Amino acid sequence: MKIDPAMKDRLIMTGAAAPAVLGVGVALLFTHDLVVIGAVGAGLALVSAALSLTPPVAAARIRHLRRRYPKED
């Protein structure tokens, strides 16, 4: 089974964004304190931002954008 390169790039980008998206939901499962939920969400948003700046994620984002918006001559 071969994975499509476009799908692989989407998975890389989604994986980098996952901590920020899942952080608040996981915090809600464990506590209902809004301060703790905000702190956990903010911390995981920073982790997600740091992951999105790594070279593999940046390269996947550039490849995705080049496929989506091809160069016009």
PDB file of N, CA and C in Angstrom:
ATOM      1  N   MET A   1       0.845  -1.177   0.000  1.00  0.00           N
ATOM      2  CA  MET A   1       0.000   0.000   0.000  1.00  0.00           C
ATOM      3  C   MET A   1       0.888   1.238   0.000  1.00  0.00           C
ATOM      4  N   LYS A   2       0.705   2.086  -0.990  1.00  0.00           N
ATOM      5  CA  LYS A   2       1.499   3.291  -1.106  1.00  0.00           C
ATOM      6  C   LYS A   2       0.663   4.500  -0.716  1.00  0.00           C
ATOM      7  N   ILE A   3       1.249   5.361   0.099  1.00  0.00           N
ATOM      8  CA  ILE A   3       0.552   6.560   0.549  1.00  0.00           C
ATOM      9  C   ILE A   3       0.800   7.683  -0.452  1.00  0.00           C
ATOM     10  N   ASP A   4      -0.262   8.354  -0.836  1.00  0.00           N
ATOM     11  CA  ASP A   4      -0.185   9.486  -1.745  1.00  0.00           C
ATOM     12  C   ASP A   4       0.633  10.609  -1.089  1.00  0.00           C
ATOM     13  N   PRO A   5       1.571  11.221  -1.824  1.00  0.00           N
ATOM     14  CA  PRO A   5       2.375  12.298  -1.222  1.00  0.00           C
ATOM     15  C   PRO A   5       1.542  13.470  -0.695  1.00  0.00           C
ATOM     16  N   ALA A   6       0.459  13.777  -1.359  1.00  0.00           N
ATOM     17  CA  ALA A   6      -0.398  14.866  -0.882  1.00  0.00           C
ATOM     18  C   ALA A   6      -1.036  14.501   0.459  1.00  0.00           C
ATOM     19  N   MET A   7      -1.448  13.248   0.595  1.00  0.00           N
ATOM     20  CA  MET A   7      -2.037  12.801   1.850  1.00  0.00           C
ATOM     21  C   MET A   7      -0.989  12.783   2.958  1.00  0.00           C
ATOM     22  N   LYS A   8       0.219  12.404   2.623  1.00  0.00           N
ATOM     23  CA  LYS A   8       1.295  12.385   3.607  1.00  0.00           C
ATOM     24  C   LYS A   8       1.558  13.800   4.126  1.00  0.00           C
ATOM     25  N   ASP A   9       1.574  14.778   3.223  1.00  0.00           N
ATOM     26  CA  ASP A   9       1.774  16.162   3.642  1.00  0.00           C
ATOM     27  C   ASP A   9       0.643  16.646   4.528  1.00  0.00           C
ATOM     28  N   ARG A  10      -0.589  16.269   4.196  1.00  0.00           N
ATOM     29  CA  ARG A  10      -1.730  16.655   5.035  1.00  0.00           C
ATOM     30  C   ARG A  10      -1.628  16.025   6.420  1.00  0.00           C
ATOM     31  N   LEU A  11      -1.180  14.769   6.488  1.00  0.00           N
ATOM     32  CA  LEU A  11      -1.020  14.108   7.784  1.00  0.00           C
ATOM     33  C   LEU A  11       0.058  14.781   8.624  1.00  0.00           C
ATOM     34  N   ILE A  12       1.145  15.189   7.999  1.00  0.00           N
ATOM     35  CA  ILE A  12       2.215  15.876   8.726  1.00  0.00           C
ATOM     36  C   ILE A  12       1.699  17.194   9.293  1.00  0.00           C
ATOM     37  N   MET A  13       0.984  17.951   8.482  1.00  0.00           N
ATOM     38  CA  MET A  13       0.467  19.243   8.948  1.00  0.00           C
ATOM     39  C   MET A  13      -0.596  19.058  10.033  1.00  0.00           C
ATOM     40  N   THR A  14      -1.436  18.059   9.885  1.00  0.00           N
ATOM     41  CA  THR A  14      -2.463  17.786  10.892  1.00  0.00           C
ATOM     42  C   THR A  14      -1.838  17.319  12.200  1.00  0.00           C
ATOM     43  N   GLY A  15      -0.797  16.506  12.098  1.00  0.00           N
ATOM     44  CA  GLY A  15      -0.106  16.044  13.295  1.00  0.00           C
ATOM     45  C   GLY A  15       0.541  17.177  14.062  1.00  0.00           C
ATOM     46  N   ALA A  16       1.021  18.184  13.354  1.00  0.00           N
ATOM     47  CA  ALA A  16       1.618  19.338  14.024  1.00  0.00           C
ATOM     48  C   ALA A  16       0.553  20.184  14.720  1.00  0.00           C
ATOM     49  N   ALA A  17      -0.646  20.222  14.183  1.00  0.00           N
ATOM     50  CA  ALA A  17      -1.717  21.028  14.777  1.00  0.00           C
ATOM     51  C   ALA A  17      -2.492  20.269  15.853  1.00  0.00           C
ATOM     52  N   ALA A  18      -2.321  18.975  15.930  1.00  0.00           N
ATOM     53  CA  ALA A  18      -3.118  18.154  16.850  1.00  0.00           C
ATOM     54  C   ALA A  18      -2.997  18.545  18.317  1.00  0.00           C
ATOM     55  N   PRO A  19      -1.802  18.852  18.853  1.00  0.00           N
ATOM     56  CA  PRO A  19      -1.758  19.202  20.283  1.00  0.00           C
ATOM     57  C   PRO A  19      -2.628  20.403  20.640  1.00  0.00           C
ATOM     58  N   ALA A  20      -2.640  21.420  19.804  1.00  0.00           N
ATOM     59  CA  ALA A  20      -3.449  22.607  20.101  1.00  0.00           C
ATOM     60  C   ALA A  20      -4.939  22.282  20.052  1.00  0.00           C
ATOM     61  N   VAL A  21      -5.331  21.447  19.113  1.00  0.00           N
ATOM     62  CA  VAL A  21      -6.751  21.115  18.963  1.00  0.00           C
ATOM     63  C   VAL A  21      -7.218  20.189  20.081  1.00  0.00           C
ATOM     64  N   LEU A  22      -6.414  19.206  20.412  1.00  0.00           N
ATOM     65  CA  LEU A  22      -6.819  18.216  21.403  1.00  0.00           C
ATOM     66  C   LEU A  22      -6.575  18.662  22.842  1.00  0.00           C
ATOM     67  N   GLY A  23      -5.743  19.675  23.037  1.00  0.00           N
ATOM     68  CA  GLY A  23      -5.373  20.094  24.390  1.00  0.00           C
ATOM     69  C   GLY A  23      -6.543  20.527  25.235  1.00  0.00           C
ATOM     70  N   VAL A  24      -7.398  21.357  24.699  1.00  0.00           N
ATOM     71  CA  VAL A  24      -8.539  21.867  25.464  1.00  0.00           C
ATOM     72  C   VAL A  24      -9.523  20.734  25.760  1.00  0.00           C
ATOM     73  N   GLY A  25      -9.751  19.861  24.784  1.00  0.00           N
ATOM     74  CA  GLY A  25     -10.672  18.740  25.011  1.00  0.00           C
ATOM     75  C   GLY A  25     -10.179  17.789  26.086  1.00  0.00           C
ATOM     76  N   VAL A  26      -8.893  17.496  26.073  1.00  0.00           N
ATOM     77  CA  VAL A  26      -8.326  16.608  27.093  1.00  0.00           C
ATOM     78  C   VAL A  26      -8.384  17.274  28.458  1.00  0.00           C
ATOM     79  N   ALA A  27      -8.097  18.570  28.509  1.00  0.00           N
ATOM     80  CA  ALA A  27      -8.175  19.286  29.786  1.00  0.00           C
ATOM     81  C   ALA A  27      -9.608  19.300  30.312  1.00  0.00           C
ATOM     82  N   LEU A  28     -10.582  19.409  29.419  1.00  0.00           N
ATOM     83  CA  LEU A  28     -11.982  19.389  29.856  1.00  0.00           C
ATOM     84  C   LEU A  28     -12.384  18.044  30.452  1.00  0.00           C
ATOM     85  N   LEU A  29     -11.766  16.971  29.954  1.00  0.00           N
ATOM     86  CA  LEU A  29     -12.076  15.657  30.499  1.00  0.00           C
ATOM     87  C   LEU A  29     -11.609  15.510  31.937  1.00  0.00           C
ATOM     88  N   PHE A  30     -10.496  16.143  32.278  1.00  0.00           N
ATOM     89  CA  PHE A  30      -9.904  15.959  33.598  1.00  0.00           C
ATOM     90  C   PHE A  30     -10.354  16.981  34.627  1.00  0.00           C
ATOM     91  N   THR A  31     -10.693  18.177  34.180  1.00  0.00           N
ATOM     92  CA  THR A  31     -11.091  19.212  35.130  1.00  0.00           C
ATOM     93  C   THR A  31     -12.097  20.152  34.472  1.00  0.00           C
ATOM     94  N   HIS A  32     -12.813  20.878  35.304  1.00  0.00           N
ATOM     95  CA  HIS A  32     -13.759  21.873  34.793  1.00  0.00           C
ATOM     96  C   HIS A  32     -13.336  23.273  35.218  1.00  0.00           C
ATOM     97  N   ASP A  33     -12.099  23.408  35.689  1.00  0.00           N
ATOM     98  CA  ASP A  33     -11.559  24.703  36.078  1.00  0.00           C
ATOM     99  C   ASP A  33     -11.075  25.433  34.833  1.00  0.00           C
ATOM    100  N   LEU A  34     -11.659  26.578  34.547  1.00  0.00           N
ATOM    101  CA  LEU A  34     -11.343  27.303  33.319  1.00  0.00           C
ATOM    102  C   LEU A  34      -9.909  27.804  33.282  1.00  0.00           C
ATOM    103  N   VAL A  35      -9.330  28.105  34.443  1.00  0.00           N
ATOM    104  CA  VAL A  35      -7.946  28.576  34.483  1.00  0.00           C
ATOM    105  C   VAL A  35      -7.003  27.442  34.071  1.00  0.00           C
ATOM    106  N   VAL A  36      -7.246  26.257  34.584  1.00  0.00           N
ATOM    107  CA  VAL A  36      -6.406  25.105  34.236  1.00  0.00           C
ATOM    108  C   VAL A  36      -6.588  24.757  32.760  1.00  0.00           C
ATOM    109  N   ILE A  37      -7.810  24.782  32.291  1.00  0.00           N
ATOM    110  CA  ILE A  37      -8.076  24.487  30.880  1.00  0.00           C
ATOM    111  C   ILE A  37      -7.365  25.497  29.983  1.00  0.00           C
ATOM    112  N   GLY A  38      -7.411  26.761  30.354  1.00  0.00           N
ATOM    113  CA  GLY A  38      -6.722  27.796  29.588  1.00  0.00           C
ATOM    114  C   GLY A  38      -5.218  27.613  29.599  1.00  0.00           C
ATOM    115  N   ALA A  39      -4.670  27.252  30.762  1.00  0.00           N
ATOM    116  CA  ALA A  39      -3.220  27.059  30.869  1.00  0.00           C
ATOM    117  C   ALA A  39      -2.770  25.852  30.043  1.00  0.00           C
ATOM    118  N   VAL A  40      -3.514  24.770  30.127  1.00  0.00           N
ATOM    119  CA  VAL A  40      -3.171  23.577  29.346  1.00  0.00           C
ATOM    120  C   VAL A  40      -3.316  23.857  27.857  1.00  0.00           C
ATOM    121  N   GLY A  41      -4.397  24.522  27.485  1.00  0.00           N
ATOM    122  CA  GLY A  41      -4.607  24.868  26.082  1.00  0.00           C
ATOM    123  C   GLY A  41      -3.519  25.784  25.547  1.00  0.00           C
ATOM    124  N   ALA A  42      -3.119  26.776  26.340  1.00  0.00           N
ATOM    125  CA  ALA A  42      -2.064  27.694  25.906  1.00  0.00           C
ATOM    126  C   ALA A  42      -0.722  26.980  25.798  1.00  0.00           C
ATOM    127  N   GLY A  43      -0.447  26.108  26.749  1.00  0.00           N
ATOM    128  CA  GLY A  43       0.808  25.352  26.696  1.00  0.00           C
ATOM    129  C   GLY A  43       0.880  24.445  25.483  1.00  0.00           C
ATOM    130  N   LEU A  44      -0.201  23.758  25.202  1.00  0.00           N
ATOM    131  CA  LEU A  44      -0.198  22.870  24.043  1.00  0.00           C
ATOM    132  C   LEU A  44      -0.273  23.644  22.733  1.00  0.00           C
ATOM    133  N   ALA A  45      -0.818  24.840  22.757  1.00  0.00           N
ATOM    134  CA  ALA A  45      -0.778  25.686  21.558  1.00  0.00           C
ATOM    135  C   ALA A  45       0.663  26.100  21.258  1.00  0.00           C
ATOM    136  N   LEU A  46       1.448  26.353  22.303  1.00  0.00           N
ATOM    137  CA  LEU A  46       2.869  26.658  22.102  1.00  0.00           C
ATOM    138  C   LEU A  46       3.621  25.458  21.548  1.00  0.00           C
ATOM    139  N   VAL A  47       3.294  24.267  22.041  1.00  0.00           N
ATOM    140  CA  VAL A  47       3.909  23.047  21.504  1.00  0.00           C
ATOM    141  C   VAL A  47       3.555  22.892  20.033  1.00  0.00           C
ATOM    142  N   SER A  48       2.315  23.126  19.702  1.00  0.00           N
ATOM    143  CA  SER A  48       1.871  23.017  18.313  1.00  0.00           C
ATOM    144  C   SER A  48       2.564  24.045  17.426  1.00  0.00           C
ATOM    145  N   ALA A  49       2.725  25.260  17.938  1.00  0.00           N
ATOM    146  CA  ALA A  49       3.416  26.294  17.169  1.00  0.00           C
ATOM    147  C   ALA A  49       4.878  25.917  16.947  1.00  0.00           C
ATOM    148  N   ALA A  50       5.515  25.365  17.965  1.00  0.00           N
ATOM    149  CA  ALA A  50       6.907  24.945  17.816  1.00  0.00           C
ATOM    150  C   ALA A  50       7.027  23.801  16.812  1.00  0.00           C
ATOM    151  N   LEU A  51       6.090  22.870  16.840  1.00  0.00           N
ATOM    152  CA  LEU A  51       6.113  21.768  15.876  1.00  0.00           C
ATOM    153  C   LEU A  51       5.900  22.263  14.455  1.00  0.00           C
ATOM    154  N   SER A  52       5.047  23.270  14.296  1.00  0.00           N
ATOM    155  CA  SER A  52       4.759  23.745  12.943  1.00  0.00           C
ATOM    156  C   SER A  52       5.932  24.501  12.339  1.00  0.00           C
ATOM    157  N   LEU A  53       6.888  24.923  13.147  1.00  0.00           N
ATOM    158  CA  LEU A  53       8.060  25.629  12.650  1.00  0.00           C
ATOM    159  C   LEU A  53       9.223  24.695  12.312  1.00  0.00           C
ATOM    160  N   THR A  54       9.077  23.412  12.568  1.00  0.00           N
ATOM    161  CA  THR A  54      10.158  22.478  12.268  1.00  0.00           C
ATOM    162  C   THR A  54      10.281  22.297  10.760  1.00  0.00           C
ATOM    163  N   PRO A  55      11.485  21.994  10.276  1.00  0.00           N
ATOM    164  CA  PRO A  55      11.690  21.868   8.827  1.00  0.00           C
ATOM    165  C   PRO A  55      10.785  20.862   8.111  1.00  0.00           C
ATOM    166  N   PRO A  56      10.516  19.670   8.668  1.00  0.00           N
ATOM    167  CA  PRO A  56       9.633  18.752   7.927  1.00  0.00           C
ATOM    168  C   PRO A  56       8.216  19.291   7.736  1.00  0.00           C
ATOM    169  N   VAL A  57       7.688  19.971   8.737  1.00  0.00           N
ATOM    170  CA  VAL A  57       6.332  20.502   8.631  1.00  0.00           C
ATOM    171  C   VAL A  57       6.311  21.694   7.676  1.00  0.00           C
ATOM    172  N   ALA A  58       7.323  22.534   7.762  1.00  0.00           N
ATOM    173  CA  ALA A  58       7.386  23.678   6.848  1.00  0.00           C
ATOM    174  C   ALA A  58       7.515  23.201   5.400  1.00  0.00           C
ATOM    175  N   ALA A  59       8.331  22.177   5.166  1.00  0.00           N
ATOM    176  CA  ALA A  59       8.473  21.645   3.808  1.00  0.00           C
ATOM    177  C   ALA A  59       7.162  21.031   3.316  1.00  0.00           C
ATOM    178  N   ALA A  60       6.458  20.325   4.198  1.00  0.00           N
ATOM    179  CA  ALA A  60       5.173  19.742   3.808  1.00  0.00           C
ATOM    180  C   ALA A  60       4.164  20.837   3.475  1.00  0.00           C
ATOM    181  N   ARG A  61       4.180  21.929   4.239  1.00  0.00           N
ATOM    182  CA  ARG A  61       3.259  23.032   3.978  1.00  0.00           C
ATOM    183  C   ARG A  61       3.573  23.684   2.631  1.00  0.00           C
ATOM    184  N   ILE A  62       4.854  23.864   2.337  1.00  0.00           N
ATOM    185  CA  ILE A  62       5.245  24.475   1.057  1.00  0.00           C
ATOM    186  C   ILE A  62       4.855  23.571  -0.112  1.00  0.00           C
ATOM    187  N   ARG A  63       5.113  22.258   0.010  1.00  0.00           N
ATOM    188  CA  ARG A  63       4.719  21.329  -1.060  1.00  0.00           C
ATOM    189  C   ARG A  63       3.212  21.341  -1.264  1.00  0.00           C
ATOM    190  N   HIS A  64       2.469  21.382  -0.167  1.00  0.00           N
ATOM    191  CA  HIS A  64       1.006  21.411  -0.243  1.00  0.00           C
ATOM    192  C   HIS A  64       0.525  22.674  -0.973  1.00  0.00           C
ATOM    193  N   LEU A  65       1.112  23.810  -0.626  1.00  0.00           N
ATOM    194  CA  LEU A  65       0.712  25.058  -1.272  1.00  0.00           C
ATOM    195  C   LEU A  65       1.107  25.082  -2.746  1.00  0.00           C
ATOM    196  N   ARG A  66       2.261  24.513  -3.081  1.00  0.00           N
ATOM    197  CA  ARG A  66       2.672  24.477  -4.492  1.00  0.00           C
ATOM    198  C   ARG A  66       1.765  23.575  -5.315  1.00  0.00           C
ATOM    199  N   ARG A  67       1.279  22.495  -4.716  1.00  0.00           N
ATOM    200  CA  ARG A  67       0.326  21.634  -5.422  1.00  0.00           C
ATOM    201  C   ARG A  67      -1.018  22.333  -5.578  1.00  0.00           C
ATOM    202  N   ARG A  68      -1.404  23.042  -4.542  1.00  0.00           N
ATOM    203  CA  ARG A  68      -2.707  23.690  -4.567  1.00  0.00           C
ATOM    204  C   ARG A  68      -2.734  24.900  -5.498  1.00  0.00           C
ATOM    205  N   TYR A  69      -1.647  25.646  -5.527  1.00  0.00           N
ATOM    206  CA  TYR A  69      -1.552  26.841  -6.370  1.00  0.00           C
ATOM    207  C   TYR A  69      -0.338  26.709  -7.298  1.00  0.00           C
ATOM    208  N   PRO A  70      -0.498  26.012  -8.412  1.00  0.00           N
ATOM    209  CA  PRO A  70       0.638  25.841  -9.315  1.00  0.00           C
ATOM    210  C   PRO A  70       1.061  27.167  -9.934  1.00  0.00           C
ATOM    211  N   LYS A  71       2.332  27.211 -10.281  1.00  0.00           N
ATOM    212  CA  LYS A  71       2.892  28.426 -10.865  1.00  0.00           C
ATOM    213  C   LYS A  71       2.314  28.654 -12.250  1.00  0.00           C
ATOM    214  N   GLU A  72       1.885  29.872 -12.498  1.00  0.00           N
ATOM    215  CA  GLU A  72       1.339  30.206 -13.827  1.00  0.00           C
ATOM    216  C   GLU A  72       2.434  30.844 -14.661  1.00  0.00           C
ATOM    217  N   ASP A  73       2.472  30.476 -15.911  1.00  0.00           N
ATOM    218  CA  ASP A  73       3.490  31.057 -16.812  1.00  0.00           C
ATOM    219  C   ASP A  73       2.993  32.268 -17.518  1.00  0.00           C
TER     220      ASP A  73
END
